[in-house]
PDB file of C-alpha atoms in Angstrom:
ATOM      1  CA  GLN A 100    -210.394  64.001 144.736  1.00 82.00           C
ATOM      2  CA  VAL A 101    -209.058  61.385 141.750  1.00 91.00           C
ATOM      3  CA  GLU A 102    -209.219  62.336 137.868  1.00 96.00           C
ATOM      4  CA  LEU A 103    -209.227  59.451 135.825  1.00 97.00           C
ATOM      5  CA  VAL A 104    -208.016  59.581 132.079  1.00 97.00           C
ATOM      6  CA  GLU A 105    -209.071  57.287 128.938  1.00 97.00           C
ATOM      7  CA  SER A 106    -207.013  56.157 126.547  1.00 97.00           C
ATOM      8  CA  GLY A 107    -207.096  54.148 123.462  1.00 98.00           C
ATOM      9  CA  GLY A 108    -210.181  54.176 121.512  1.00 97.00           C
ATOM     10  CA  GLY A 109    -209.972  54.598 117.897  1.00 97.00           C
ATOM     11  CA  LEU A 110    -211.289  52.975 114.569  1.00 98.00           C
ATOM     12  CA  VAL A 111    -211.330  49.273 114.225  1.00 98.00           C
ATOM     13  CA  GLN A 112    -212.816  46.802 111.768  1.00 98.00           C
ATOM     14  CA  ALA A 113    -215.440  44.594 113.150  1.00 98.00           C
ATOM     15  CA  GLY A 114    -213.499  41.254 114.470  1.00 98.00           C
ATOM     16  CA  GLY A 115    -210.647  43.599 115.607  1.00 98.00           C
ATOM     17  CA  SER A 116    -209.224  44.165 119.132  1.00 98.00           C
ATOM     18  CA  LEU A 117    -208.441  47.413 121.229  1.00 98.00           C
ATOM     19  CA  LYS A 118    -207.486  47.870 124.798  1.00 98.00           C
ATOM     20  CA  LEU A 119    -208.614  50.596 126.526  1.00 98.00           C
ATOM     21  CA  SER A 120    -206.249  52.170 129.646  1.00 98.00           C
ATOM     22  CA  CYS A 121    -207.506  54.760 132.542  1.00 98.00           C
ATOM     23  CA  ALA A 122    -205.140  56.299 134.688  1.00 98.00           C
ATOM     24  CA  ALA A 123    -206.077  57.459 138.402  1.00 97.00           C
ATOM     25  CA  SER A 124    -204.247  60.497 139.995  1.00 95.00           C
ATOM     26  CA  GLY A 125    -203.790  60.260 143.683  1.00 87.00           C
ATOM     27  CA  ARG A 126    -202.467  57.364 146.189  1.00 88.00           C
ATOM     28  CA  THR A 127    -205.659  55.643 146.804  1.00 94.00           C
ATOM     29  CA  PHE A 128    -206.196  53.861 143.697  1.00 95.00           C
ATOM     30  CA  SER A 129    -206.389  50.575 145.050  1.00 95.00           C
ATOM     31  CA  THR A 130    -209.428  51.239 147.577  1.00 96.00           C
ATOM     32  CA  TYR A 131    -211.172  51.984 144.393  1.00 96.00           C
ATOM     33  CA  THR A 132    -213.742  49.744 142.445  1.00 97.00           C
ATOM     34  CA  MET A 133    -213.271  50.864 138.628  1.00 97.00           C
ATOM     35  CA  GLY A 134    -215.683  50.407 136.280  1.00 98.00           C
ATOM     36  CA  TRP A 135    -215.967  50.649 132.180  1.00 98.00           C
ATOM     37  CA  PHE A 136    -219.047  52.260 130.641  1.00 98.00           C
ATOM     38  CA  ARG A 137    -220.092  53.306 127.390  1.00 98.00           C
ATOM     39  CA  GLN A 138    -222.608  55.684 125.334  1.00 98.00           C
ATOM     40  CA  ALA A 139    -224.122  55.254 121.960  1.00 97.00           C
ATOM     41  CA  PRO A 140    -225.560  58.309 120.454  1.00 95.00           C
ATOM     42  CA  GLY A 141    -229.214  58.936 121.253  1.00 96.00           C
ATOM     43  CA  LYS A 142    -228.672  56.255 124.372  1.00 97.00           C
ATOM     44  CA  GLU A 143    -228.388  56.255 127.856  1.00 97.00           C
ATOM     45  CA  ARG A 144    -224.734  55.473 129.570  1.00 97.00           C
ATOM     46  CA  GLU A 145    -224.441  51.425 129.957  1.00 98.00           C
ATOM     47  CA  PHE A 146    -222.505  49.593 132.070  1.00 98.00           C
ATOM     48  CA  VAL A 147    -219.995  47.800 130.483  1.00 98.00           C
ATOM     49  CA  ALA A 148    -217.233  45.424 133.098  1.00 98.00           C
ATOM     50  CA  ALA A 149    -216.322  46.267 137.044  1.00 98.00           C
ATOM     51  CA  PHE A 150    -213.417  45.238 139.089  1.00 97.00           C
ATOM     52  CA  PRO A 151    -213.758  45.729 142.410  1.00 96.00           C
ATOM     53  CA  TRP A 152    -211.429  47.269 145.250  1.00 95.00           C
ATOM     54  CA  ASN A 153    -211.663  43.862 147.383  1.00 91.00           C
ATOM     55  CA  ALA A 154    -210.719  41.774 143.693  1.00 74.00           C
ATOM     56  CA  ASP A 155    -213.417  39.003 144.695  1.00 74.00           C
ATOM     57  CA  ARG A 156    -214.376  39.038 141.083  1.00 93.00           C
ATOM     58  CA  THR A 157    -215.049  40.913 137.630  1.00 96.00           C
ATOM     59  CA  TYR A 158    -218.382  41.770 136.662  1.00 97.00           C
ATOM     60  CA  TYR A 159    -219.286  42.144 132.872  1.00 98.00           C
ATOM     61  CA  ALA A 160    -222.290  43.025 130.958  1.00 98.00           C
ATOM     62  CA  ASP A 161    -224.347  40.175 129.093  1.00 98.00           C
ATOM     63  CA  SER A 162    -222.806  42.331 125.768  1.00 97.00           C
ATOM     64  CA  ALA A 163    -219.238  41.975 127.148  1.00 98.00           C
ATOM     65  CA  LYS A 164    -219.139  38.254 128.208  1.00 98.00           C
ATOM     66  CA  GLY A 165    -216.380  36.569 126.762  1.00 97.00           C
ATOM     67  CA  ARG A 166    -215.076  38.904 124.847  1.00 98.00           C
ATOM     68  CA  PHE A 167    -213.942  42.054 126.954  1.00 98.00           C
ATOM     69  CA  THR A 168    -211.825  41.736 129.824  1.00 98.00           C
ATOM     70  CA  ILE A 169    -211.338  43.904 131.966  1.00 98.00           C
ATOM     71  CA  SER A 170    -208.024  44.278 134.447  1.00 97.00           C
ATOM     72  CA  ARG A 171    -206.391  46.667 136.920  1.00 96.00           C
ATOM     73  CA  ASP A 172    -202.811  47.467 137.842  1.00 96.00           C
ATOM     74  CA  ASN A 173    -202.680  49.135 141.560  1.00 94.00           C
ATOM     75  CA  ALA A 174    -199.120  49.806 140.929  1.00 95.00           C
ATOM     76  CA  LYS A 175    -199.937  52.046 138.084  1.00 97.00           C
ATOM     77  CA  ASN A 176    -203.178  53.550 138.824  1.00 97.00           C
ATOM     78  CA  THR A 177    -204.400  52.178 135.881  1.00 98.00           C
ATOM     79  CA  VAL A 178    -207.634  49.941 134.913  1.00 98.00           C
ATOM     80  CA  TYR A 179    -207.555  48.250 131.223  1.00 98.00           C
ATOM     81  CA  LEU A 180    -210.316  47.094 129.197  1.00 98.00           C
ATOM     82  CA  GLN A 181    -209.434  44.103 126.662  1.00 98.00           C
ATOM     83  CA  MET A 182    -211.619  44.410 123.814  1.00 98.00           C
ATOM     84  CA  ASN A 183    -211.430  41.525 121.495  1.00 98.00           C
ATOM     85  CA  SER A 184    -214.339  40.580 118.357  1.00 98.00           C
ATOM     86  CA  LEU A 185    -215.584  44.159 118.048  1.00 98.00           C
ATOM     87  CA  LYS A 186    -219.264  44.338 116.508  1.00 98.00           C
ATOM     88  CA  PRO A 187    -220.626  47.458 114.938  1.00 98.00           C
ATOM     89  CA  GLU A 188    -222.418  48.071 117.765  1.00 97.00           C
ATOM     90  CA  ASP A 189    -219.687  48.698 120.490  1.00 98.00           C
ATOM     91  CA  SER A 190    -219.137  51.993 118.761  1.00 98.00           C
ATOM     92  CA  ALA A 191    -219.558  54.206 121.800  1.00 98.00           C
ATOM     93  CA  VAL A 192    -217.634  56.666 123.964  1.00 98.00           C
ATOM     94  CA  TYR A 193    -216.198  54.701 126.418  1.00 98.00           C
ATOM     95  CA  TYR A 194    -215.807  56.227 130.026  1.00 98.00           C
ATOM     96  CA  CYS A 195    -213.920  54.410 132.858  1.00 98.00           C
ATOM     97  CA  ALA A 196    -215.468  55.826 136.530  1.00 98.00           C
ATOM     98  CA  GLY A 197    -214.234  54.963 139.864  1.00 97.00           C
ATOM     99  CA  GLY A 198    -216.153  54.221 143.108  1.00 96.00           C
ATOM    100  CA  ARG A 199    -214.427  54.326 146.543  1.00 95.00           C
ATOM    101  CA  TYR A 200    -214.782  51.244 148.643  1.00 94.00           C
ATOM    102  CA  LEU A 201    -217.738  51.039 146.194  1.00 92.00           C
ATOM    103  CA  SER A 202    -218.830  46.793 147.331  1.00 91.00           C
ATOM    104  CA  PHE A 203    -222.508  46.348 145.688  1.00 86.00           C
ATOM    105  CA  SER A 204    -224.325  48.014 142.414  1.00 88.00           C
ATOM    106  CA  TYR A 205    -221.537  47.648 140.637  1.00 94.00           C
ATOM    107  CA  TYR A 206    -223.914  48.093 137.387  1.00 95.00           C
ATOM    108  CA  GLY A 207    -225.439  51.784 138.150  1.00 94.00           C
ATOM    109  CA  VAL A 208    -223.888  54.859 137.364  1.00 95.00           C
ATOM    110  CA  SER A 209    -225.083  56.400 140.869  1.00 95.00           C
ATOM    111  CA  GLY A 210    -222.192  54.686 142.682  1.00 93.00           C
ATOM    112  CA  TYR A 211    -219.700  56.422 140.988  1.00 97.00           C
ATOM    113  CA  ALA A 212    -218.152  59.713 141.821  1.00 96.00           C
ATOM    114  CA  TYR A 213    -215.631  59.727 139.707  1.00 97.00           C
ATOM    115  CA  TRP A 214    -215.595  59.677 135.763  1.00 98.00           C
ATOM    116  CA  GLY A 215    -212.761  60.196 132.954  1.00 98.00           C
ATOM    117  CA  GLN A 216    -214.077  62.565 129.542  1.00 97.00           C
ATOM    118  CA  GLY A 217    -214.103  59.168 127.441  1.00 97.00           C
ATOM    119  CA  THR A 218    -212.431  57.821 124.603  1.00 98.00           C
ATOM    120  CA  GLN A 219    -214.321  57.518 121.184  1.00 98.00           C
ATOM    121  CA  VAL A 220    -214.649  53.542 119.865  1.00 98.00           C
ATOM    122  CA  THR A 221    -215.142  53.132 116.486  1.00 98.00           C
ATOM    123  CA  VAL A 222    -216.051  49.823 114.532  1.00 98.00           C
ATOM    124  CA  SER A 223    -216.677  49.740 111.109  1.00 97.00           C
ATOM    125  CA  ALA A 224    -218.623  46.947 109.422  1.00 95.00           C
TER     126      ALA A 224
END
C-alpha cells in the first residue's frame, strides 16, 4: 500500500505560479504511474497530468498543456506539478494519485488505486 501526501497549495494571483509536491511512502514508487487530478466545487474530478512508471512520455489535459509540468524524483519518492500562468479557473483541490504498473487509461480516475487527501489551490483574478 502507498500513502500519498500533497503539499504546496495556496492562494496566488492570476498569472502566478505554484509548485505542488506529492510524497509517497514505500519502496516501490518507481513502479507507479503518478497522476495529478483536480476537483472544483460542484464539478467532477478531472485529469490534469500523468507521468507513467515506464517514463516513455508525460500526458496532459488540454487545459494544462504549455502551462503545467509534471515531474518525478524516484529517489525521493516524490512527484511534482509545476503550474505557471495560473488562471482563476485553475482553482480547485488538487489530488495526486498512483497506479501500480498503470500503462494505459492515464486520464481516468479508475486506473489509480491510491489517492492523496488533496491540496487547495486558489487563483484570484
